[in-house]
Amino acid sequence: MIVEGTYPLPGTPVVIWDLLMDPEVLAKAMPGTKLLVRAAADRYEGVMRIGIGPITAAEFELVIALTDVLPPYSYAMQIDGKGRAGFTRGTAKVELVPEGAGSVMHYSADLQVGGKIAAVGQRLLDSVSKLLTRQGLEALNRELNHRLGGAPA
Amino acid sequence: MKPAAFEYHRPASLDEALALLAEHEDAKPLAGGQSLIPAMNFRLAAPAALIDLNGIGALARTGGMDDGGLQLGAMTRHCTLERSPLVAERAPLLAEAMPCIAHPQIRNRGTVGGSLAHADPAAELPAVMVALEATLVLRSASAERRVPAEQFFTGLFATALEPGELLTSIELPPPPARSGFAFQELARRHGDYALVGVAAMLTLNEAGQCSRARVALLSVGDGPVLAVRAAAALAGQPPSASSILAAAELAAREDVDPPSDIHASAAYRRQLVRVLTRRALTRAAGRVRPSSSIPT
Amino acid sequence: MKPGRYFGERVLRLEDARLLTGRALFVDDVQLPGMLHAALLRSDEAHARIRSIDASAARSRRGIVAVYTAADLGAYWRPGPLLVPPPPISGLVFNTATQVPLARDKVRHAGEPLALVVAESRYLAEDALEDIVVDLEPLPAVTDLEAALLEGASLVHEQFGSNLAAHVHQHKGDYAVARAAAHAVIARRFHYDRGAAAAIENRGVVAQWDARAEELTLWDTTQAPIPIRNGLAALLGLRESQVRVIAPFIGGGFGPKIMMYYPEEVLLPWAAMRLGRPVKWIEDRRENFYATTQERGQVHDAELAVSKDGKILGVRDRFLHDTGAYDPYGLTVPINSQCTLLGPYVVPNYDSEFTAVFTNKPIVTPVRGAGRQHGVFVMERLLDFAARELGIDRVEIRRRNYIQPDAFPYDHEILFQDFRPLVYDSGNYPAALEQAVELIGYDSFVRQEQPRLRREGKHVGLGIVSYIEGTGIGPYEGARVTIEPSGSVRLATGVGTQGQGHFTTFAQIVAEVLGVEVDQVQVSTGDTREFTWGTGTFASRGAVVAGSACHAAALKVREKVLALAGPLLGVAAGELVLHGGRVQSSNLPDKGISLGELARKANPLRGAVTPGTEPGLEATAYFGPDRGNAASGVHAMIVEVDAETAAVTIKRYVVVHDCGTIINPMVVEAQVQGGVAHGIGNAFFEQLSFDENGQLRNASFMDYLLPTALDVPTVEMAHIETPSPLNPLGTKGVGEAGAIPTGAAFAQAVEDALAGSGVELTEIPLSPNRLFELLEAAKARGAA
Amino acid sequence: MPAPLIHRDSGGLRVNGQHTIGVTVNGTHHERPVEPRLLLSDFLRHDLGLTGTHVGCEHGVCGACTVLLDGAAVRACLVFAVQTDGHEVTTVEALGGEGALHPLQQAFHEAHALQCGFCTPGFLMSLLPFLSEHPDPSEQEIREALSGNLCRCTGYANIVAAVQRFVQRNGATAGNRPAGAGA
């Protein structure tokens, strides 16, 4: 499953970068994240609960490992989520390109989904992934605006 | 495939149900259960408690309203709507859609309120309610509010229902004079989730031009999608083959951004929107009655 | 065997009453005091190394009696047997890797079991599954057949150094020469994807160990109770006589229920013996999509060399066969594909080579049709394309290539799945074709109807194809017939039955021979206590092989009746007839005795009998055919395609079928109708959709689409009977026939309906979504 | 001793509180404690031993478990037993009687409308209310009525034929509900 796109964010890459490394901000960018801690410089661990329509019992243990970190412009993530409802894992790339006063985030993720959610939730996967991405980016944007003291977008 | 354990409540009145809902945060209302129970059997859903609404007779009342419209109790079962002469007369679009919903055994159990609150993007009733400009009545322990169907569906399986709120009834306006309707869908097999569906209402003015067109699409987005550009294109036009063709083309190209799944790619869904919208509007135009036959 | 009072008649089924009232016993209906319930933890991963499994939390949950992993099985853990060894074909390569009861070091397909939970209820067992913590190290999954064979591909079974499961090359004549001489060579690539057998009854096992009697009883949804018993006895260190396997009423088989030993068949008896309580496991529908075997994944690169007048000069086929994660069933499926491709045609030169490939998908074993679909699809499509290219009518090109009725026995000079030469015993292919052409109204459809409807903007098309089904293979089956003093006749045979009507057809055979009413014959199938020799119900062999055994046993009993009654009545054996439950003089009917009374006399309680006398009117007999026989037929269908939505409606379906002598036309027609429904499913609705990581994306009846009553037309049927010389009944198999050529007929019909669109159909299944893609692609080509 | 076993069988260990329900099944009233999550299909099969109701998918698609709830055909796998408190359930065991088949069962027999017979009870229970409401259905109506029940053996043709046979034979009396069609 491929998810990709671009999204304008307030602030220059330098400003955004530190916030992106903040587990609290990162958590907001991943809807349903109940807990996220920075276990190491390049490793986050947490719990994510996805509740969409009929799927309310999908809780995942989440591990995110950062790779190819090129502050303040780009990094990649190894995402690994496991739960009773199945698993999701893959890689995501995030790139910040300065544009005017702000930046444009180029994101792309290639995710595998397995187990029960893949087997019986197929009809909804595409819509759900689009929804989570949109929600995540909007949340991230709100958070950045908030932290940068700007008005919420 | 056995559900996880849960607490079970069967309130006898709406107030009791609302009270229970207020005190049990992670409780889920159980209406017909024809979508919820399969999800529970797969253990994709595991609510801590269920509040069974099947014991509340007041929620199952359906009847005509003085303005010639209809009021549907949320717990009215599909099979009741399907067989109701009143529905056939006052909401023929709804009547036409009913047989497309799953199978008789499911319709004997499933309820109109359950289907709307579940807000499955592939479900027929949300699109029909949007096309019919229905008003949904929501009740909480403290208040009642009325929400137009168009604003009730807020996203993927998402509705305007707040925690502690229940959908208690649905109000349908009488069919306008000189209006025609049509419901069309394509499913792999009869009763399956539609690959694409269209609920269309068309109203003409004295001059025979479209004064209002409502085209609600299902299975092409996060919820029912109102084809506003298609409708705008029809406004002021006679419902001719060419104007309908143009509207259908707009619906497919600009009104939808359909998802892909194993049964239908986005491109195929677009094509189905194009074809089914054209067919639905054509049939609706052909059904326009000179004037309202509803006694008011 | 000649038609008579019952044989060949539309006798209503004797088993119906029990089934219609809900009294028939299915495995899930077995209720035993103290019974426990099992559930299996199955891998979410398609390919992974097992780091650890922690079941401690599950074990401590209330209501949980035991949790077992591979480690707990100790010495009992071992891979299953190779059920069908490869046939003696020179140069054949075969790598054996059979399934294991619980994955130990590695999981090789999604759904492979990791642990067994035994609890006081299935609900509690499923609760406990969620407590088991499994640490799996994911490995790249092998799913694409070509990629699987590339250097550096991830390995399903490391010990083989590649994912090659088998390589087989069979040929006759010299294809190269034929190709050189050909006026045209038609070459295409064909795809056939996976489907599920999807019996409405999922699998199930109930195991009970009786410590006092030291006897194990197993109720099992199997098509082969006797081999299960023998294998289990060996596994558990018991004597065969200590193990009783009962295959009661089975809710549909379609192939996968012949597979053995499924992990559950091995685990439950072991657990029941350890726990001293009966244990039940009933597969749920989601499990069924992983835990029950599947079929159909093949990719063919085939070419047909033809002369100017459409005569087949030769066929060359190279194909890949997906055998899944293990290959316990040997080469049965791909060899069926290889042999069945030749069909009813004279193919002077044939060169066929296949490679079976291990993938990280559920195990492949025969499913109704068992590889024959693929062969028929490739050959029939090649003929369609050749006909178009040569400007010959598609019916005519088939006519020109048929094996003629006087050419039997006809030797194709290659080896069949039963290790015997592929020699057709009998048939009349031209007659079947002409009858089908007549029934479907081919000429008027092509000349008038289709052009007229096209002018009206309707896209209608016709498909008409032929096929052969090798059926009724050995090794053997047996039966015991007993005339009881009550006068009723008891018939016991070893084959299991899954709805084919054996209770009735076998009774018809015996009733005919013994001159009793058919409902006087009580049939017992599938209980190893009743009959202990036999193999099972598969390869459309029940009626042919077990039926012939019933016939032989009945004849033996008839001899005993005559031998005993002759002296008793003072009538020469030659003048005796068996009629109305009596044996009597042909010219003096009152000179006779009822079979029941004779049975009593055959079991004297006092006095002496002449040495060598056997008591009772009972006999056991066996039948093993020299080789499989060749059922055949022609399918024709008319479809209408909505060119805008790519939705397809089947308007008419015609089958002309030859299964030799017919025991019960009602049963045969129903088997064909059911097979056609299965074929329509495979052609248009059913597809197991795996992603590139081996994840099944439609493991439910919401997304895996079985045809409904609205999707399957009532088939118009005609029979041709060319009796098989290979068995005394003259009958041939019919169980799978209906499902075999449907895809080929469907593709031809849809392509015909879309004539002019430039669409060429070389794959099955064809969903509307896929048809739309192909139409768009054709448009793009046209535009370019 | 049997009683507690039945509890086990139905997943009814005393967790999460049991509810005692009073339900009339095939005319017999039963008072039983049930765990809320117990599916009606399991209650009928395991607690009451009415194993004629079969289970094929447990997500409401195959129709094998179809029973009548207050006379209406429903999926027993999509109803909790606890919900039937105070209601009437009719299963295939209620059809016919004294060794005689119900006319619809008889029609199935004569038309060879079943092979393995596993899905058959579901078909019968779906058809009874349908036939009482549609005394003279068209083939299309019959096929639509059957479309919520899956059969893998028959290809449906003989099931349609059986219904037509029943309709012809019971044409005169078909207006009134076939015997055993429940409340």
Short mmCIF file of N, CA and C in Angstrom, two decimals, chain C residues 12-13 16 19-20 26 28-29 31 33-34 37 120-121 123-124 127 196-197 200 202 250-252 254 285 498-499 666 670-671 673-674 677-678 686 701 706-710 712 714, chain D residues 5 8-9 11 13 37-39 42 45-46 51-52 54 56-57 59 61 92 101 105 108-110 112 114-116 118 120 124 140 143-144 146-147 150 152-158:
data_model
loop_
_atom_site.label_atom_id
_atom_site.label_comp_id
_atom_site.label_asym_id
_atom_site.label_seq_id
_atom_site.Cartn_x
_atom_site.Cartn_y
_atom_site.Cartn_z
N LEU C 12 -35.46 -41.53 -6.40
CA LEU C 12 -35.30 -40.45 -5.41
C LEU C 12 -34.36 -40.91 -4.30
N ARG C 13 -33.65 -39.95 -3.71
CA ARG C 13 -32.58 -40.32 -2.78
C ARG C 13 -33.09 -40.84 -1.45
N ASP C 16 -32.30 -38.42 1.75
CA ASP C 16 -32.87 -37.07 1.86
C ASP C 16 -33.58 -36.79 3.18
N LEU C 19 -31.57 -35.58 5.97
CA LEU C 19 -30.95 -34.26 5.74
C LEU C 19 -31.99 -33.14 5.81
N LEU C 20 -33.18 -33.42 5.28
CA LEU C 20 -34.21 -32.38 5.22
C LEU C 20 -34.78 -32.03 6.59
N PHE C 26 -23.75 -34.44 11.24
CA PHE C 26 -22.52 -33.88 10.70
C PHE C 26 -21.51 -33.80 11.85
N ASP C 28 -19.92 -31.48 13.32
CA ASP C 28 -20.15 -30.45 14.34
C ASP C 28 -21.35 -30.78 15.23
N ASP C 29 -22.14 -31.79 14.82
CA ASP C 29 -23.31 -32.16 15.63
C ASP C 29 -22.94 -33.13 16.75
N GLN C 31 -21.89 -34.35 20.06
CA GLN C 31 -21.83 -33.78 21.41
C GLN C 31 -21.47 -34.90 22.36
N PRO C 33 -20.20 -36.02 26.47
CA PRO C 33 -20.05 -35.53 27.84
C PRO C 33 -18.59 -35.13 28.11
N GLY C 34 -18.41 -33.97 28.72
CA GLY C 34 -17.07 -33.55 29.09
C GLY C 34 -16.24 -33.05 27.92
N HIS C 37 -13.08 -27.92 23.73
CA HIS C 37 -13.11 -27.26 22.43
C HIS C 37 -11.76 -26.65 22.12
N GLU C 120 -12.70 -25.02 27.77
CA GLU C 120 -14.04 -25.51 28.10
C GLU C 120 -15.06 -25.08 27.05
N SER C 121 -14.75 -24.06 26.27
CA SER C 121 -15.64 -23.67 25.18
C SER C 121 -14.81 -23.00 24.09
N TYR C 123 -15.48 -20.26 22.75
CA TYR C 123 -15.41 -18.82 23.07
C TYR C 123 -14.18 -18.56 23.92
N LEU C 124 -14.01 -19.38 24.96
CA LEU C 124 -12.87 -19.19 25.85
C LEU C 124 -11.56 -19.48 25.13
N ASP C 127 -10.64 -16.51 23.27
CA ASP C 127 -10.13 -15.48 24.18
C ASP C 127 -8.64 -15.71 24.43
N ALA C 196 -11.09 -21.15 -3.95
CA ALA C 196 -11.29 -22.00 -2.78
C ALA C 196 -12.37 -23.03 -3.10
N ALA C 197 -12.28 -24.20 -2.48
CA ALA C 197 -13.33 -25.20 -2.67
C ALA C 197 -14.62 -24.71 -2.02
N ILE C 200 -19.78 -25.54 2.05
CA ILE C 200 -20.47 -24.71 3.05
C ILE C 200 -20.17 -25.23 4.46
N ASN C 202 -17.47 -26.18 6.91
CA ASN C 202 -16.04 -26.11 7.11
C ASN C 202 -15.55 -27.46 7.63
N ILE C 250 -21.14 -35.47 5.30
CA ILE C 250 -20.13 -34.43 5.07
C ILE C 250 -20.76 -33.32 4.24
N GLY C 251 -20.60 -32.10 4.71
CA GLY C 251 -21.25 -30.96 4.04
C GLY C 251 -20.49 -30.44 2.85
N GLY C 252 -20.23 -31.33 1.90
CA GLY C 252 -19.50 -30.94 0.70
C GLY C 252 -18.02 -31.18 0.86
N PHE C 254 -15.44 -31.56 -2.45
CA PHE C 254 -14.87 -30.84 -3.60
C PHE C 254 -13.35 -30.96 -3.67
N ARG C 285 -14.98 -20.02 9.22
CA ARG C 285 -14.87 -19.67 7.81
C ARG C 285 -13.57 -18.95 7.49
N GLN C 498 -20.03 -37.20 0.21
CA GLN C 498 -20.18 -35.77 0.51
C GLN C 498 -21.35 -35.16 -0.23
N GLY C 499 -22.35 -35.98 -0.51
CA GLY C 499 -23.54 -35.45 -1.15
C GLY C 499 -23.81 -36.00 -2.54
N MET C 666 -30.98 -38.52 -12.61
CA MET C 666 -31.30 -37.38 -11.73
C MET C 666 -30.03 -36.93 -11.00
N ALA C 670 -27.70 -33.46 -11.66
CA ALA C 670 -27.48 -32.55 -10.54
C ALA C 670 -25.99 -32.33 -10.30
N GLN C 671 -25.19 -33.39 -10.50
CA GLN C 671 -23.74 -33.24 -10.36
C GLN C 671 -23.21 -32.26 -11.40
N GLN C 673 -24.94 -29.88 -13.05
CA GLN C 673 -25.44 -28.52 -12.75
C GLN C 673 -24.59 -27.89 -11.64
N GLY C 674 -24.31 -28.67 -10.60
CA GLY C 674 -23.50 -28.16 -9.49
C GLY C 674 -22.09 -27.83 -9.94
N ALA C 677 -22.03 -24.58 -11.79
CA ALA C 677 -22.09 -23.45 -10.86
C ALA C 677 -20.70 -23.16 -10.30
N HIS C 678 -19.98 -24.22 -9.94
CA HIS C 678 -18.62 -24.06 -9.42
C HIS C 678 -17.73 -23.44 -10.51
N GLU C 686 -15.01 -15.91 -8.35
CA GLU C 686 -14.16 -16.36 -7.26
C GLU C 686 -12.68 -16.17 -7.59
N PHE C 701 -16.68 -14.56 3.22
CA PHE C 701 -17.71 -14.67 2.19
C PHE C 701 -18.26 -13.30 1.79
N LEU C 706 -19.06 -16.44 -3.79
CA LEU C 706 -19.66 -17.65 -4.36
C LEU C 706 -20.88 -17.25 -5.17
N PRO C 707 -21.10 -17.88 -6.31
CA PRO C 707 -22.29 -17.56 -7.09
C PRO C 707 -23.57 -17.88 -6.31
N THR C 708 -24.59 -17.05 -6.51
CA THR C 708 -25.88 -17.27 -5.85
C THR C 708 -26.90 -17.77 -6.87
N ALA C 709 -28.12 -17.97 -6.39
CA ALA C 709 -29.19 -18.46 -7.25
C ALA C 709 -29.46 -17.50 -8.42
N LEU C 710 -29.04 -16.25 -8.27
CA LEU C 710 -29.27 -15.28 -9.35
C LEU C 710 -28.16 -15.30 -10.39
N VAL C 712 -26.52 -18.30 -11.45
CA VAL C 712 -26.34 -19.59 -12.11
C VAL C 712 -27.63 -19.98 -12.84
N THR C 714 -30.27 -22.33 -15.05
CA THR C 714 -30.59 -23.75 -15.11
C THR C 714 -30.02 -24.31 -16.41
N LEU D 5 -22.10 -29.42 31.78
CA LEU D 5 -21.42 -29.61 30.49
C LEU D 5 -22.03 -28.71 29.44
N ARG D 8 -20.61 -25.39 29.69
CA ARG D 8 -19.28 -25.29 29.08
C ARG D 8 -19.44 -25.14 27.57
N ASP D 9 -20.27 -26.02 27.04
CA ASP D 9 -20.43 -26.06 25.59
C ASP D 9 -20.83 -24.72 25.02
N GLY D 11 -20.11 -21.89 26.03
CA GLY D 11 -19.23 -20.77 26.40
C GLY D 11 -19.78 -20.09 27.62
N LEU D 13 -19.38 -20.39 30.89
CA LEU D 13 -18.75 -20.30 32.21
C LEU D 13 -19.14 -18.96 32.81
N ARG D 37 -22.65 -12.91 25.10
CA ARG D 37 -22.04 -13.04 23.78
C ARG D 37 -22.42 -14.32 23.06
N LEU D 38 -23.17 -15.18 23.70
CA LEU D 38 -23.53 -16.45 23.06
C LEU D 38 -24.42 -16.20 21.84
N LEU D 39 -23.96 -16.66 20.69
CA LEU D 39 -24.74 -16.48 19.46
C LEU D 39 -25.95 -17.40 19.47
N ASP D 42 -25.26 -20.90 18.29
CA ASP D 42 -24.62 -21.81 19.25
C ASP D 42 -25.60 -22.21 20.36
N ARG D 45 -27.83 -24.94 18.89
CA ARG D 45 -27.11 -26.18 18.59
C ARG D 45 -26.58 -26.85 19.85
N HIS D 46 -25.95 -26.04 20.71
CA HIS D 46 -25.25 -26.63 21.85
C HIS D 46 -26.10 -26.71 23.10
N THR D 51 -29.44 -29.45 16.43
CA THR D 51 -28.29 -29.34 15.52
C THR D 51 -28.70 -29.29 14.05
N GLY D 52 -29.99 -29.18 13.79
CA GLY D 52 -30.42 -29.05 12.40
C GLY D 52 -30.09 -27.69 11.82
N HIS D 54 -27.49 -25.21 10.86
CA HIS D 54 -26.06 -25.37 10.60
C HIS D 54 -25.34 -24.03 10.54
N GLY D 56 -22.22 -21.95 8.79
CA GLY D 56 -21.32 -21.99 7.65
C GLY D 56 -20.33 -20.87 7.56
N CYS D 57 -20.65 -19.68 8.13
CA CYS D 57 -19.69 -18.58 7.96
C CYS D 57 -19.60 -17.68 9.19
N HIS D 59 -20.62 -14.90 9.64
CA HIS D 59 -20.67 -13.46 9.40
C HIS D 59 -21.85 -13.06 8.52
N VAL D 61 -23.40 -14.29 5.78
CA VAL D 61 -23.46 -14.33 4.33
C VAL D 61 -24.06 -15.62 3.79
N VAL D 92 -35.57 -25.80 11.78
CA VAL D 92 -35.97 -26.84 10.83
C VAL D 92 -36.61 -28.03 11.54
N LEU D 101 -42.84 -35.61 6.04
CA LEU D 101 -42.12 -34.40 5.66
C LEU D 101 -43.11 -33.27 5.45
N GLN D 105 -40.42 -29.70 2.30
CA GLN D 105 -39.36 -30.72 2.39
C GLN D 105 -39.62 -31.81 1.34
N PHE D 108 -38.58 -30.63 -1.99
CA PHE D 108 -37.11 -30.68 -2.10
C PHE D 108 -36.67 -32.11 -2.42
N HIS D 109 -37.27 -33.07 -1.73
CA HIS D 109 -36.92 -34.47 -1.96
C HIS D 109 -37.22 -34.87 -3.40
N GLU D 110 -38.42 -34.57 -3.85
CA GLU D 110 -38.85 -35.01 -5.19
C GLU D 110 -38.08 -34.31 -6.30
N HIS D 112 -34.96 -33.37 -6.04
CA HIS D 112 -33.51 -33.55 -5.80
C HIS D 112 -32.84 -32.19 -5.59
N LEU D 114 -31.32 -31.13 -2.98
CA LEU D 114 -30.21 -31.12 -2.02
C LEU D 114 -29.22 -32.20 -2.40
N GLN D 115 -27.96 -31.91 -2.13
CA GLN D 115 -26.93 -32.94 -2.32
C GLN D 115 -26.31 -33.25 -0.97
N CYS D 116 -25.32 -32.44 -0.53
CA CYS D 116 -24.75 -32.74 0.80
C CYS D 116 -25.74 -32.40 1.90
N PHE D 118 -26.13 -29.81 3.71
CA PHE D 118 -25.70 -28.97 4.84
C PHE D 118 -26.39 -27.62 4.84
N THR D 120 -29.24 -27.01 3.41
CA THR D 120 -30.68 -27.18 3.17
C THR D 120 -31.59 -26.60 4.26
N LEU D 124 -34.70 -23.97 3.60
CA LEU D 124 -36.09 -24.22 3.98
C LEU D 124 -36.63 -23.09 4.85
N GLN D 140 -37.93 -15.45 -11.12
CA GLN D 140 -37.03 -14.38 -10.68
C GLN D 140 -37.23 -14.09 -9.20
N ARG D 143 -35.64 -16.84 -7.20
CA ARG D 143 -34.18 -16.75 -7.17
C ARG D 143 -33.72 -15.61 -6.27
N GLU D 144 -34.46 -14.50 -6.27
CA GLU D 144 -34.09 -13.40 -5.37
C GLU D 144 -34.26 -13.82 -3.91
N LEU D 146 -33.88 -16.71 -2.79
CA LEU D 146 -32.84 -17.69 -2.46
C LEU D 146 -31.45 -17.05 -2.39
N SER D 147 -31.34 -15.80 -2.85
CA SER D 147 -30.00 -15.26 -3.09
C SER D 147 -29.24 -14.99 -1.79
N LEU D 150 -26.33 -19.59 0.38
CA LEU D 150 -25.34 -20.17 -0.53
C LEU D 150 -25.42 -21.69 -0.52
N ARG D 152 -23.22 -24.90 -2.45
CA ARG D 152 -22.06 -25.19 -3.30
C ARG D 152 -22.28 -26.44 -4.14
N CYS D 153 -23.29 -27.23 -3.79
CA CYS D 153 -23.47 -28.51 -4.48
C CYS D 153 -24.39 -28.43 -5.69
N THR D 154 -25.55 -27.82 -5.50
CA THR D 154 -26.64 -28.06 -6.46
C THR D 154 -26.65 -27.13 -7.67
N GLY D 155 -26.01 -25.96 -7.56
CA GLY D 155 -26.16 -25.01 -8.65
C GLY D 155 -27.57 -24.43 -8.70
N TYR D 156 -28.33 -24.65 -7.63
CA TYR D 156 -29.62 -23.99 -7.37
C TYR D 156 -30.79 -24.43 -8.26
N ALA D 157 -30.52 -24.97 -9.43
CA ALA D 157 -31.61 -25.24 -10.38
C ALA D 157 -32.71 -26.09 -9.74
N ASN D 158 -32.31 -27.17 -9.07
CA ASN D 158 -33.32 -28.05 -8.49
C ASN D 158 -34.00 -27.44 -7.26
#
